[in-house]
Short mmCIF file of C-alpha atoms in Angstrom, two decimals:
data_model
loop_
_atom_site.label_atom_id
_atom_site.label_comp_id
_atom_site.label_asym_id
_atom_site.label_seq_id
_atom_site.Cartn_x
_atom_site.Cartn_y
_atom_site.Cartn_z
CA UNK A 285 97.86 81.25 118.88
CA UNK A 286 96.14 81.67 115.74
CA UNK A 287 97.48 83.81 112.89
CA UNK A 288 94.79 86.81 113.75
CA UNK A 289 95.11 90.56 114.63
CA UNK A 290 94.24 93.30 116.74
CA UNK A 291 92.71 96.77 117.71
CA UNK A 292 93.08 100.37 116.30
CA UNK A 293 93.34 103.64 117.84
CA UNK A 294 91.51 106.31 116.19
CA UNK A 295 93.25 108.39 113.41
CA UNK A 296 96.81 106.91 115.02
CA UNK A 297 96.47 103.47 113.51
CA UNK A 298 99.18 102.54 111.23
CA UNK A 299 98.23 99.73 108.22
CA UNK A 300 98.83 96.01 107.94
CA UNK A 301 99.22 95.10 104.27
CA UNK A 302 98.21 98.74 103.01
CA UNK A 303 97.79 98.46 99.14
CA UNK A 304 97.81 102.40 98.48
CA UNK A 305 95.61 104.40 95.51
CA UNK A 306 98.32 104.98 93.92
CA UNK A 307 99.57 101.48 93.72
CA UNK A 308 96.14 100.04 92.74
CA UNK A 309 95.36 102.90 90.18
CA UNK A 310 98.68 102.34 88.61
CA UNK A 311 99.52 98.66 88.79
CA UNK A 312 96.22 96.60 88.53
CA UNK A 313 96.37 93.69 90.61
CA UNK A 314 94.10 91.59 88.31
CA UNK A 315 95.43 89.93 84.70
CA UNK A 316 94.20 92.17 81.78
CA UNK A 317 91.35 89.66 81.11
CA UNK A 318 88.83 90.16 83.40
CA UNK A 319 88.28 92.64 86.41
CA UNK A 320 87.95 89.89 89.45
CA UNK A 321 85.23 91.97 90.71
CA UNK A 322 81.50 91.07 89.50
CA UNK A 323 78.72 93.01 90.55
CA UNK A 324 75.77 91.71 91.92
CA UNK A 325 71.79 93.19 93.25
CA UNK A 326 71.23 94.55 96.40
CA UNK A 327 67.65 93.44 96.64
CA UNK A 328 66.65 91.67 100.13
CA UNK A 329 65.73 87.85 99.41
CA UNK A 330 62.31 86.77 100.24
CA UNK A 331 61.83 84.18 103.82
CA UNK A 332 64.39 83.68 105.65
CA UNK A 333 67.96 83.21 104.43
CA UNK A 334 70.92 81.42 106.02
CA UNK A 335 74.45 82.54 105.32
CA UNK A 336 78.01 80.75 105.59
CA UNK A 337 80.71 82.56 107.25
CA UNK A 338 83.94 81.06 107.36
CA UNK A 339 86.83 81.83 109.74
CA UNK A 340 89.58 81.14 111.63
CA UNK A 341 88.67 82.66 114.97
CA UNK A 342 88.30 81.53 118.07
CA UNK A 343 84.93 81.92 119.63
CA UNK A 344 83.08 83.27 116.85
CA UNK A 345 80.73 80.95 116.88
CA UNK A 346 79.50 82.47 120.17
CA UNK A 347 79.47 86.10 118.55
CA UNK A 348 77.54 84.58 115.78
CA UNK A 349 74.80 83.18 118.53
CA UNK A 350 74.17 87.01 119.43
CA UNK A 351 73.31 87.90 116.26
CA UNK A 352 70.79 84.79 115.23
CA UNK A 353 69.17 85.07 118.62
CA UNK A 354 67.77 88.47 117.21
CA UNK A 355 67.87 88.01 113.50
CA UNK A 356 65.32 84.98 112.74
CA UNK A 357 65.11 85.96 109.54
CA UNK A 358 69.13 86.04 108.86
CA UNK A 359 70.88 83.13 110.07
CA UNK A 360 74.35 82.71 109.57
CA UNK A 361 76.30 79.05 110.52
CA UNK A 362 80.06 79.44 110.83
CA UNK A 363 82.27 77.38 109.64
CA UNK A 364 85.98 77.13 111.23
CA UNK A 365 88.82 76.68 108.39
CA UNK A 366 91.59 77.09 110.38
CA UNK A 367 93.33 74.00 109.85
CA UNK A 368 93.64 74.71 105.84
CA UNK A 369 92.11 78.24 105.30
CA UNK A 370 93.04 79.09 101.94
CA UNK A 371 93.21 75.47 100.22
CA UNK A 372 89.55 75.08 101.55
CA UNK A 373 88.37 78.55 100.31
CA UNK A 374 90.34 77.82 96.98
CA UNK A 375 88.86 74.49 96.57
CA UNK A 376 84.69 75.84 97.40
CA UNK A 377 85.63 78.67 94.64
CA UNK A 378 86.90 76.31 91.58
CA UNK A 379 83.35 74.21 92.69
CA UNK A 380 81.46 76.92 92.45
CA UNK A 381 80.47 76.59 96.23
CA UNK A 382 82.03 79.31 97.87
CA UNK A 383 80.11 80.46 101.06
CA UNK A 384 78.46 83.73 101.24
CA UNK A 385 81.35 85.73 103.77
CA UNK A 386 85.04 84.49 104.17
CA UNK A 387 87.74 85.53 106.49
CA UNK A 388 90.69 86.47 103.98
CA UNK A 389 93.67 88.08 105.68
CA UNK A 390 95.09 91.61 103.80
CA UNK A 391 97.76 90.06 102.36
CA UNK A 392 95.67 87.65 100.49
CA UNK A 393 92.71 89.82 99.19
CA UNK A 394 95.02 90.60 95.97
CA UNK A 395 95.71 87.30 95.09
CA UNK A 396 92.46 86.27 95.22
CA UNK A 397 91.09 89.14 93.05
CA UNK A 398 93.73 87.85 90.10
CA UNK A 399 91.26 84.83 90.67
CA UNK A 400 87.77 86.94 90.46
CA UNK A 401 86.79 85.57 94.29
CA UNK A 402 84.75 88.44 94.71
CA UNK A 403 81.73 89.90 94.41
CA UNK A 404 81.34 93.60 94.56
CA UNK A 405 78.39 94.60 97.08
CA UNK A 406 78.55 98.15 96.28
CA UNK A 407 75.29 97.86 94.70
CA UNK A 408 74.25 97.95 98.51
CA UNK A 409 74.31 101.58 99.82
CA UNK A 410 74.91 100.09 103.01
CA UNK A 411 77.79 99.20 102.32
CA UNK A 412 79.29 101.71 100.66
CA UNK A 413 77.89 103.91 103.63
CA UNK A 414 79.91 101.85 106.23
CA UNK A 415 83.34 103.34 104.84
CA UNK A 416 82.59 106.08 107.18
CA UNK A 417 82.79 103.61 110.19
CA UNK A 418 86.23 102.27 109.49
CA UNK A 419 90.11 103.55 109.59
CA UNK A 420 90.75 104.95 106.27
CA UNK A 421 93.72 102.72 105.46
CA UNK A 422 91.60 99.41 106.11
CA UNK A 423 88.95 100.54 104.23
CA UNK A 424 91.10 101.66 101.40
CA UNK A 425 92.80 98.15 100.71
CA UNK A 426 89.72 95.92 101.33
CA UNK A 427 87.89 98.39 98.84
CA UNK A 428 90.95 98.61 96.67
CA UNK A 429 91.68 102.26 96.65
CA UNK A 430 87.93 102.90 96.51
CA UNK A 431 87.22 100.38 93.56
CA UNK A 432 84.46 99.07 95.06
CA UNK A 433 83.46 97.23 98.46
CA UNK A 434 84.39 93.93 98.17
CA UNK A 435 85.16 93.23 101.82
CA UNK A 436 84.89 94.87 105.34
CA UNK A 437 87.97 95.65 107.34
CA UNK A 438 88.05 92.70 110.42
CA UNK A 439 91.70 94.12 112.11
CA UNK A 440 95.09 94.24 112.24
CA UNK A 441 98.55 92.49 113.61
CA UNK A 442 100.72 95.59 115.19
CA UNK A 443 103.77 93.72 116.52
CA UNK A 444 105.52 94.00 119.97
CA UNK A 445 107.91 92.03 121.82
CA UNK A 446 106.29 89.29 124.84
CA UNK A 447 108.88 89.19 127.62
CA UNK A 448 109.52 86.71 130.96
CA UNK A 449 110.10 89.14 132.92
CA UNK A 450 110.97 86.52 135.41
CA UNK A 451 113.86 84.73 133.52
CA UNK A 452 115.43 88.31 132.75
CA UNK A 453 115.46 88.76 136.27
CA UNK A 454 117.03 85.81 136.95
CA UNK A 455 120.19 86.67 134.70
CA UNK A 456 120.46 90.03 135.72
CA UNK A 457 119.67 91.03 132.35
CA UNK A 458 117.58 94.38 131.10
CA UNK A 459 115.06 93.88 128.24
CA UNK A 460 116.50 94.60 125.02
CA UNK A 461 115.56 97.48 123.48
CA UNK A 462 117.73 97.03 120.44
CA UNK A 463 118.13 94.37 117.60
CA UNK A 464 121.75 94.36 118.88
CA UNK A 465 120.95 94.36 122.57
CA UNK A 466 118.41 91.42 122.10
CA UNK A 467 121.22 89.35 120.00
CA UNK A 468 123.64 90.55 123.14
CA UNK A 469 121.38 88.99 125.53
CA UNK A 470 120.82 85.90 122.91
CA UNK A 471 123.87 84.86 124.03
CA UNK A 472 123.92 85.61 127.50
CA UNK A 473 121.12 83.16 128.18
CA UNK A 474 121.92 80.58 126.38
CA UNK A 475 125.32 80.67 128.04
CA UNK A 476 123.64 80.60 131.22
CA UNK A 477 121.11 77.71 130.18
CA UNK A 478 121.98 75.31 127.26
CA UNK A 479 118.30 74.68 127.24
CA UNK A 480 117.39 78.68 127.36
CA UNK A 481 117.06 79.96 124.13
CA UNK A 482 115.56 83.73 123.68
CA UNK A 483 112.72 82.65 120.78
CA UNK A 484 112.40 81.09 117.91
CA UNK A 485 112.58 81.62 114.35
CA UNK A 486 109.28 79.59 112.77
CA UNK A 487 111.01 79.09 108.81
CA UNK A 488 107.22 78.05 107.71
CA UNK A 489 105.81 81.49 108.35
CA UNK A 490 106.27 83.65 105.91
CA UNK A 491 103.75 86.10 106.86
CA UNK A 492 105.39 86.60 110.44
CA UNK A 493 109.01 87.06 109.05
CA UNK A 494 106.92 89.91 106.72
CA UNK A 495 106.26 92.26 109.48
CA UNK A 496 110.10 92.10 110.55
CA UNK A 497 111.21 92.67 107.38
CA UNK A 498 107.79 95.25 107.44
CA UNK A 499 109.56 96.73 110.24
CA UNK A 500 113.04 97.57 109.23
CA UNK A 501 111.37 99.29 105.65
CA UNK A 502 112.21 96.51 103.34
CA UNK A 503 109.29 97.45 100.97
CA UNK A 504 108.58 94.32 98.92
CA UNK A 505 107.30 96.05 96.05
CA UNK A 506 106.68 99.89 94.80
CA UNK A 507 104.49 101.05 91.49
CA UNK A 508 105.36 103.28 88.61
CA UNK A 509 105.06 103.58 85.31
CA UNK A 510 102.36 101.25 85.13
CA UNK A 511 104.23 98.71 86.36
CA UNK A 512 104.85 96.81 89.41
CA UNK A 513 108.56 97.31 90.43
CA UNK A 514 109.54 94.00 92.41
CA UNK A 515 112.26 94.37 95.01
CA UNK A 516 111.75 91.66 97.56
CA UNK A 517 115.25 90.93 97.35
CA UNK A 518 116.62 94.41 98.92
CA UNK A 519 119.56 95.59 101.18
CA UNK A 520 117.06 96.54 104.22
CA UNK A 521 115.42 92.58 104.15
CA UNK A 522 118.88 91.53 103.57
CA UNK A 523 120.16 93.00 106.80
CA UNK A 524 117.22 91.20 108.92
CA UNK A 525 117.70 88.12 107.15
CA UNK A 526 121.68 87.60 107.57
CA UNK A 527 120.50 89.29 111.41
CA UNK A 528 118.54 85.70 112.32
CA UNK A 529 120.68 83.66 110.15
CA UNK A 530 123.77 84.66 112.87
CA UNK A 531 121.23 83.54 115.48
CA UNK A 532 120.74 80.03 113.68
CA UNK A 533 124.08 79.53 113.01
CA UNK A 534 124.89 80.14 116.78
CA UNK A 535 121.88 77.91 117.87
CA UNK A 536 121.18 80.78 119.51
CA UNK A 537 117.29 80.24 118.20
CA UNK A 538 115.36 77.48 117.62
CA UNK A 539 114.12 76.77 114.17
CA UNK A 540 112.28 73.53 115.43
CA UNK A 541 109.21 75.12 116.61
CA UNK A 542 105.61 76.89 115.26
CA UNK A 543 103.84 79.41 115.90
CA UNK A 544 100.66 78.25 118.48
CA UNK A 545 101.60 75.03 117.86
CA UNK A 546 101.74 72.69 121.13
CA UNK A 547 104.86 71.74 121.03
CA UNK A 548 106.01 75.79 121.21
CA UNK A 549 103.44 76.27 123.47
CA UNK A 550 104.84 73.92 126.17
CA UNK A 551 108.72 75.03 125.26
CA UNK A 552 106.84 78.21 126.77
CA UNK A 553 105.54 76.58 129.51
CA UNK A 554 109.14 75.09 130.66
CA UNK A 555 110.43 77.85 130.46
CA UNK A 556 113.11 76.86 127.59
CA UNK A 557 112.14 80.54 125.34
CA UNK A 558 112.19 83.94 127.14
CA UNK A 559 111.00 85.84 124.39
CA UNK A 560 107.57 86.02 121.88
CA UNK A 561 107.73 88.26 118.63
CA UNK A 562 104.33 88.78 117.56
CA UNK A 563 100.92 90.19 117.15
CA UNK A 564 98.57 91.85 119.39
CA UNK A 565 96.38 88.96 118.48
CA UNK A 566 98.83 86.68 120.69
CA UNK A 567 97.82 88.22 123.62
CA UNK A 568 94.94 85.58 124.00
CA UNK A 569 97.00 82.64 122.35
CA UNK A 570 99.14 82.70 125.70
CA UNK A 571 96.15 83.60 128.60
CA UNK A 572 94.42 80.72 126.83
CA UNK A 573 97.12 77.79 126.55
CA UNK A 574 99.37 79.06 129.20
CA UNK A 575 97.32 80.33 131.80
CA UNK A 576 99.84 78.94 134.67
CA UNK A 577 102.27 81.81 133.40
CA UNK A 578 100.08 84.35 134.23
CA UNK A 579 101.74 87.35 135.63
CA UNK A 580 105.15 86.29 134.53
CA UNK A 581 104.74 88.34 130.74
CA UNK A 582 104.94 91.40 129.78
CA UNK A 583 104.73 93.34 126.40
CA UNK A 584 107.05 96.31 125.17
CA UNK A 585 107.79 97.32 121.56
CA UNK A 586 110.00 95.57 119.16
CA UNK A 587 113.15 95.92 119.72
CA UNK A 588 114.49 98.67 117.02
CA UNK A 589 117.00 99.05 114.38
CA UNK A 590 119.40 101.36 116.40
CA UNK A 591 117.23 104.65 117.25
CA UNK A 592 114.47 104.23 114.53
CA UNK A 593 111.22 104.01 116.08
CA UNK A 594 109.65 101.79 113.46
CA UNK A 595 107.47 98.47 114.14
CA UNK A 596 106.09 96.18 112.02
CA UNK A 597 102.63 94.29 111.73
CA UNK A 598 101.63 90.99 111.16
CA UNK A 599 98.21 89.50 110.29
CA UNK A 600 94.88 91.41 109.81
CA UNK A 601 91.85 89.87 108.12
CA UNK A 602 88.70 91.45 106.08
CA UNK A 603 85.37 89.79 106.11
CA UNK A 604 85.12 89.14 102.16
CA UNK A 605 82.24 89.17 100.19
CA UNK A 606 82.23 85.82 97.86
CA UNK A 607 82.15 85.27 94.40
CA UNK A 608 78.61 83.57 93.76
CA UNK A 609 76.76 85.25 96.93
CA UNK A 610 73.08 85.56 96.05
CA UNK A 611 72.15 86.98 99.17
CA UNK A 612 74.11 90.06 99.30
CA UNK A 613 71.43 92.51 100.95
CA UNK A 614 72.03 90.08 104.05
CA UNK A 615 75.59 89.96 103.78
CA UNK A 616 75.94 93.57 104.03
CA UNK A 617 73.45 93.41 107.05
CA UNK A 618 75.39 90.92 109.10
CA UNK A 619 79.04 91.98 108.14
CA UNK A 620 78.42 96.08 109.38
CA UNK A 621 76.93 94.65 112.59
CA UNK A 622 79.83 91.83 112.68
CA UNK A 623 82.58 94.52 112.12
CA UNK A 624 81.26 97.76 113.40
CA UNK A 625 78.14 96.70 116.63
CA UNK A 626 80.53 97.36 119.94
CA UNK A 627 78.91 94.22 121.44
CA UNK A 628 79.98 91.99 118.45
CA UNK A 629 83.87 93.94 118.72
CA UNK A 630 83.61 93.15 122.49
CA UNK A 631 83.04 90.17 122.33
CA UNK A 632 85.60 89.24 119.44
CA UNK A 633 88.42 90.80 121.39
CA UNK A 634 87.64 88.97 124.41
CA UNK A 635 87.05 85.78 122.81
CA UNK A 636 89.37 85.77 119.64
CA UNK A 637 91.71 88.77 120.83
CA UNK A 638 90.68 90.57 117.71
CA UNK A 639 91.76 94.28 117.61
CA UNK A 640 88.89 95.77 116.08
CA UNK A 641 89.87 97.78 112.35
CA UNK A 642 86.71 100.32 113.17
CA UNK A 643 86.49 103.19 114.59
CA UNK A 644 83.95 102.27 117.21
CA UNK A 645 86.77 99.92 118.20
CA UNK A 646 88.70 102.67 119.89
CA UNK A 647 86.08 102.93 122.29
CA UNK A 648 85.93 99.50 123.63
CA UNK A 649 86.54 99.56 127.64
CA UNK A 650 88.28 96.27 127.49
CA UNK A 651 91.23 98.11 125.44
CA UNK A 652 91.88 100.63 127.78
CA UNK A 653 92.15 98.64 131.30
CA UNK A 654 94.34 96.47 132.30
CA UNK A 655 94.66 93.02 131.87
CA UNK A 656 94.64 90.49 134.48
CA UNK A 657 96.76 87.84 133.03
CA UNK A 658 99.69 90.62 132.10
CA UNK A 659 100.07 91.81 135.67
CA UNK A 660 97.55 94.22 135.17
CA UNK A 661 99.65 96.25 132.48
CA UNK A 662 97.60 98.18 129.68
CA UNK A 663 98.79 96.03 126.73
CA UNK A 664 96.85 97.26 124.44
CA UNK A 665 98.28 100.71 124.89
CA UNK A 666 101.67 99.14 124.01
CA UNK A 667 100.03 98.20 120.49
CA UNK A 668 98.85 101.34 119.89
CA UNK A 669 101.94 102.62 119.95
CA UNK A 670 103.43 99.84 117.95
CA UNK A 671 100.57 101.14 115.48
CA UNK A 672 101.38 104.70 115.42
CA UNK A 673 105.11 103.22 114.43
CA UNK A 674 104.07 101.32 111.04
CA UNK A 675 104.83 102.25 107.78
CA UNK A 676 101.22 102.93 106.34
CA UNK A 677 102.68 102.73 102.62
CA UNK A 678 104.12 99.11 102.47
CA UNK A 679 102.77 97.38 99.98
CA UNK A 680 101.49 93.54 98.83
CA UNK A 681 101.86 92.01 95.40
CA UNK A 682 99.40 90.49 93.58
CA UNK A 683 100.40 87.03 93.77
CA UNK A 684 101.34 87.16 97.18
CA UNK A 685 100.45 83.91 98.54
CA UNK A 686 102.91 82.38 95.83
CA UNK A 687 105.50 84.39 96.68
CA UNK A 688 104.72 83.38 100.34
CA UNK A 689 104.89 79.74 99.93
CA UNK A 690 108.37 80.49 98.13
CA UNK A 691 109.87 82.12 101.10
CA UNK A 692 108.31 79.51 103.49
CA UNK A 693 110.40 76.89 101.35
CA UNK A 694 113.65 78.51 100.69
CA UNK A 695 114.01 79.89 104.58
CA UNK A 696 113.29 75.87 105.29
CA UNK A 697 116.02 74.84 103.28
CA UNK A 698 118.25 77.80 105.03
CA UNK A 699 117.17 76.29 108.66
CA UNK A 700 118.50 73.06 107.40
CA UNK A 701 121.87 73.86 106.58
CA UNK A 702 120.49 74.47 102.35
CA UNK A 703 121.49 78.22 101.72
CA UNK A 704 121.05 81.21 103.37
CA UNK A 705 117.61 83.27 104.83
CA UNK A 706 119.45 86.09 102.38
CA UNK A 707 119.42 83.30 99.82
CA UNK A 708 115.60 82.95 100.62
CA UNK A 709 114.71 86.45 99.61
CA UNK A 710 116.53 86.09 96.22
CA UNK A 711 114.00 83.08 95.71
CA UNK A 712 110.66 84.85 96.94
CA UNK A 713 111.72 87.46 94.13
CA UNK A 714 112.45 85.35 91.53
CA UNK A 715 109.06 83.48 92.14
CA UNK A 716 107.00 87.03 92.11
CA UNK A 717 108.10 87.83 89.06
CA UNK A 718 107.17 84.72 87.30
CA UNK A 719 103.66 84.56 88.78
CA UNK A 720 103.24 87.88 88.08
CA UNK A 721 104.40 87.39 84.25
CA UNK A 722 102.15 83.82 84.21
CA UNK A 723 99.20 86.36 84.87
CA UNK A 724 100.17 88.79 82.17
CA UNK A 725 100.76 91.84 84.77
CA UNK A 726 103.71 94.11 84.38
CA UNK A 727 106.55 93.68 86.32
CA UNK A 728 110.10 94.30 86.38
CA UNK A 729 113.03 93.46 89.04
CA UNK A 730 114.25 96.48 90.91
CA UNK A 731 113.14 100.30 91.74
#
């Protein structure tokens, strides 16, 4: 399973990695030197043009076929940069050879700003018409409280919980509902099986343990006064974090595994993990590399901090337009079809398991049947409750990807008997507020 996203529900969609007006008005996310946002014309190149679009998704090559098959004049070749998405996209940027369109997930579009990666294609009306034809939020962060348009909204990561139904019916045991319930049953089935554990807890992914600190309202960072007030370190993350470090301490977890990787894939397939915390993106991750478990999942809602409703989201990617594009006329042309043409969302939800961040997305019949490899069961109905369930105001720093890689290593150390996953927030805080200060932007510790 890749680390992609998911659908929206019109005007009930909550955010993943919302950067609000207010924030962005108040607490630029770029150093005081430059504006990370050059302009660029609109006017339509002469002959035919070719494009590079980079991703991460599965199968996009194949939406990508639809659209040269009709657009001789605007080809596009994808490139796939899953394997080091960021490092690659860094390293075509400092060479001045960035391509045309990138994948860049929400939680990365600041960051890259700080490091002018953009080009602003509001010169195109275009594209400043296609705000209409997104979800508010998304269009709000990728346009950076209405800045400019320096990326389209791709989708979003609402989480829920993926279930064996069968190996809960084999204990006798009721799916958890509750943090406390699910840490109850924990133990119950590993009791029962030594090799049973309920999931794991992946220590190199920060942006996963995000939405569940996303989900119990451990805001990572507020704005006022100009300033960004840092608070990664806070009593809400602290409760999840000393929550799984009980789990790890018990071995009632594994910390050995990764997300999509194969060796978590077949601890899946043998039946050793009963439970999957993710995205609505996963959906495809298991139909694809576990298809001899069909009809033995299902998907409910995180389970919940005693009676609050509240979910969390991880993943979510914009379609960014590059620092250095000289064909941004096309850009805009192939983006609003990639993002908003109901054959091109089709398509990427059945092929990627994309959950479409426009509105048009609502409408898709493949998100409101059933589907076949989950018994049937409306999943995607299950997300969009997860979505109506997500605090719309959290909010990303500007050097999140630092902070990120922090995390990754301190909760690492924690797995391997080095400190504590509390400890690991204390670290992620300490490094946000040094990046922030190495780029000159205000920031203090605290509220």
């Amino acid at each position: 399973m890749s680390n992609r996203s998911t659908r929206i529900r019109l005007a009930t969609v909550a955010a993943a990695a919302t950067i609000t007006v207010a924030a962005l008005a108040g607490c630029s996310s770029t150093p005081a030197s430059g504006n990370g946002s050059g302009s660029a014309s609109c006017e339509p190149s002469k002959g035919k043009v070719t494009l590079q679009y980079w991703n991460t998704v599965n199968g996009m090559d194949q939406v990508v076929d639809v659209w040269n098959k009709s657009h001789p004049n605007i080809q596009v070749q994808v490139k796939n940069i899953s394997n080091d998405q960021y490092g690659t996209l860094g390293n075509a940027l400092k060479a001045g050879k960035a391509p045309e369109l990138s994948q860049v997930g929400y939680d990365e579009l600041p960051d890259l700003r700080t490091q002018d990666a953009f080009v602003d294609a509001s010169a195109c009306k275009a594209a400043v018409a296609a705000k209409s034809k997104f979800v508010p939020w998304t269009w709000s962060q990728t346009s950076f409280g209405g800045t400019g348009v320096f990326a389209y909204p791709q989708d979003t990561g609402p989480m829920a919980m993926y279930v064996r139904t069968d190996i809960f019916a084999k204990y006798g045991l009721d799916i958890p509902k509750t943090w406390d319930e699910y840490a109850a049953d924990a133990q119950k089935l590993h009791a029962a099986d030594p090799n049973l554990t309920i999931t794991y807890f992946d220590p190199n992914n920060a942006e996963w343990c995000n939405g569940l600190l996303w989900q119990n309202g451990a805001d990572m960072y507020s704005c006022s006064g100009g300033k960004w007030h840092v608070t990664v370190d806070n009593d809400k993350g602290k409760q999840v974090a000393d929550y799984w470090q009980k789990l790890i301490s018990q071995k009632l977890v594994r910390t050995d595994l990764a997300s999509g990787s194969t060796p978590a894939n077949a601890a899946f397939e043998q039946g050793q993990l009963a439970t999957y915390l993710g995205a609505a993106w996963g959906y495809s991750g298991f139909r694809d590399n576990n298809p001899d478990l069909a009809g033995k999942w299902s998907i409910v809602q995180l389970p919940t901090w005693g009676s609050n409703p509240a979910s969390g989201d991880w993943g979510g990617s914009s379609v960014a337009f590059m620092k250095g594009n000289k064909h941004l006329y096309e850009s805009v042309e192939f983006n609003t079809w990639l993002n908003t043409d109901p054959e091109a969302l089709a398509l990427e939800n059945k092929l990627g398991g994309l959950y479409p961040a426009a509105l048009a997305g609502s409408k898709l019949p493949a998100l409101s049947q059933g589907v076949p490899y989950y018994n049937n069961e409306k999943i995607f109905d299950v997300f969009a409750e997860s979505s109506k369930n997500i605090d719309t105001s959290f909010t990303w720093g500007p050097t999140q990807k630092t902070v990120n890689l922090a995390l990754q290593d301190a909760m690492a150390k924690a797995t391997a008997g080095n400190g504590t996953l509390s400890d690991a927030l204390g670290a992620a805080q300490a490094t946000a507020l040094k990046s922030m200060k190495d780029l000159d932007i205000s920031a203090v510790a605290g509220k």
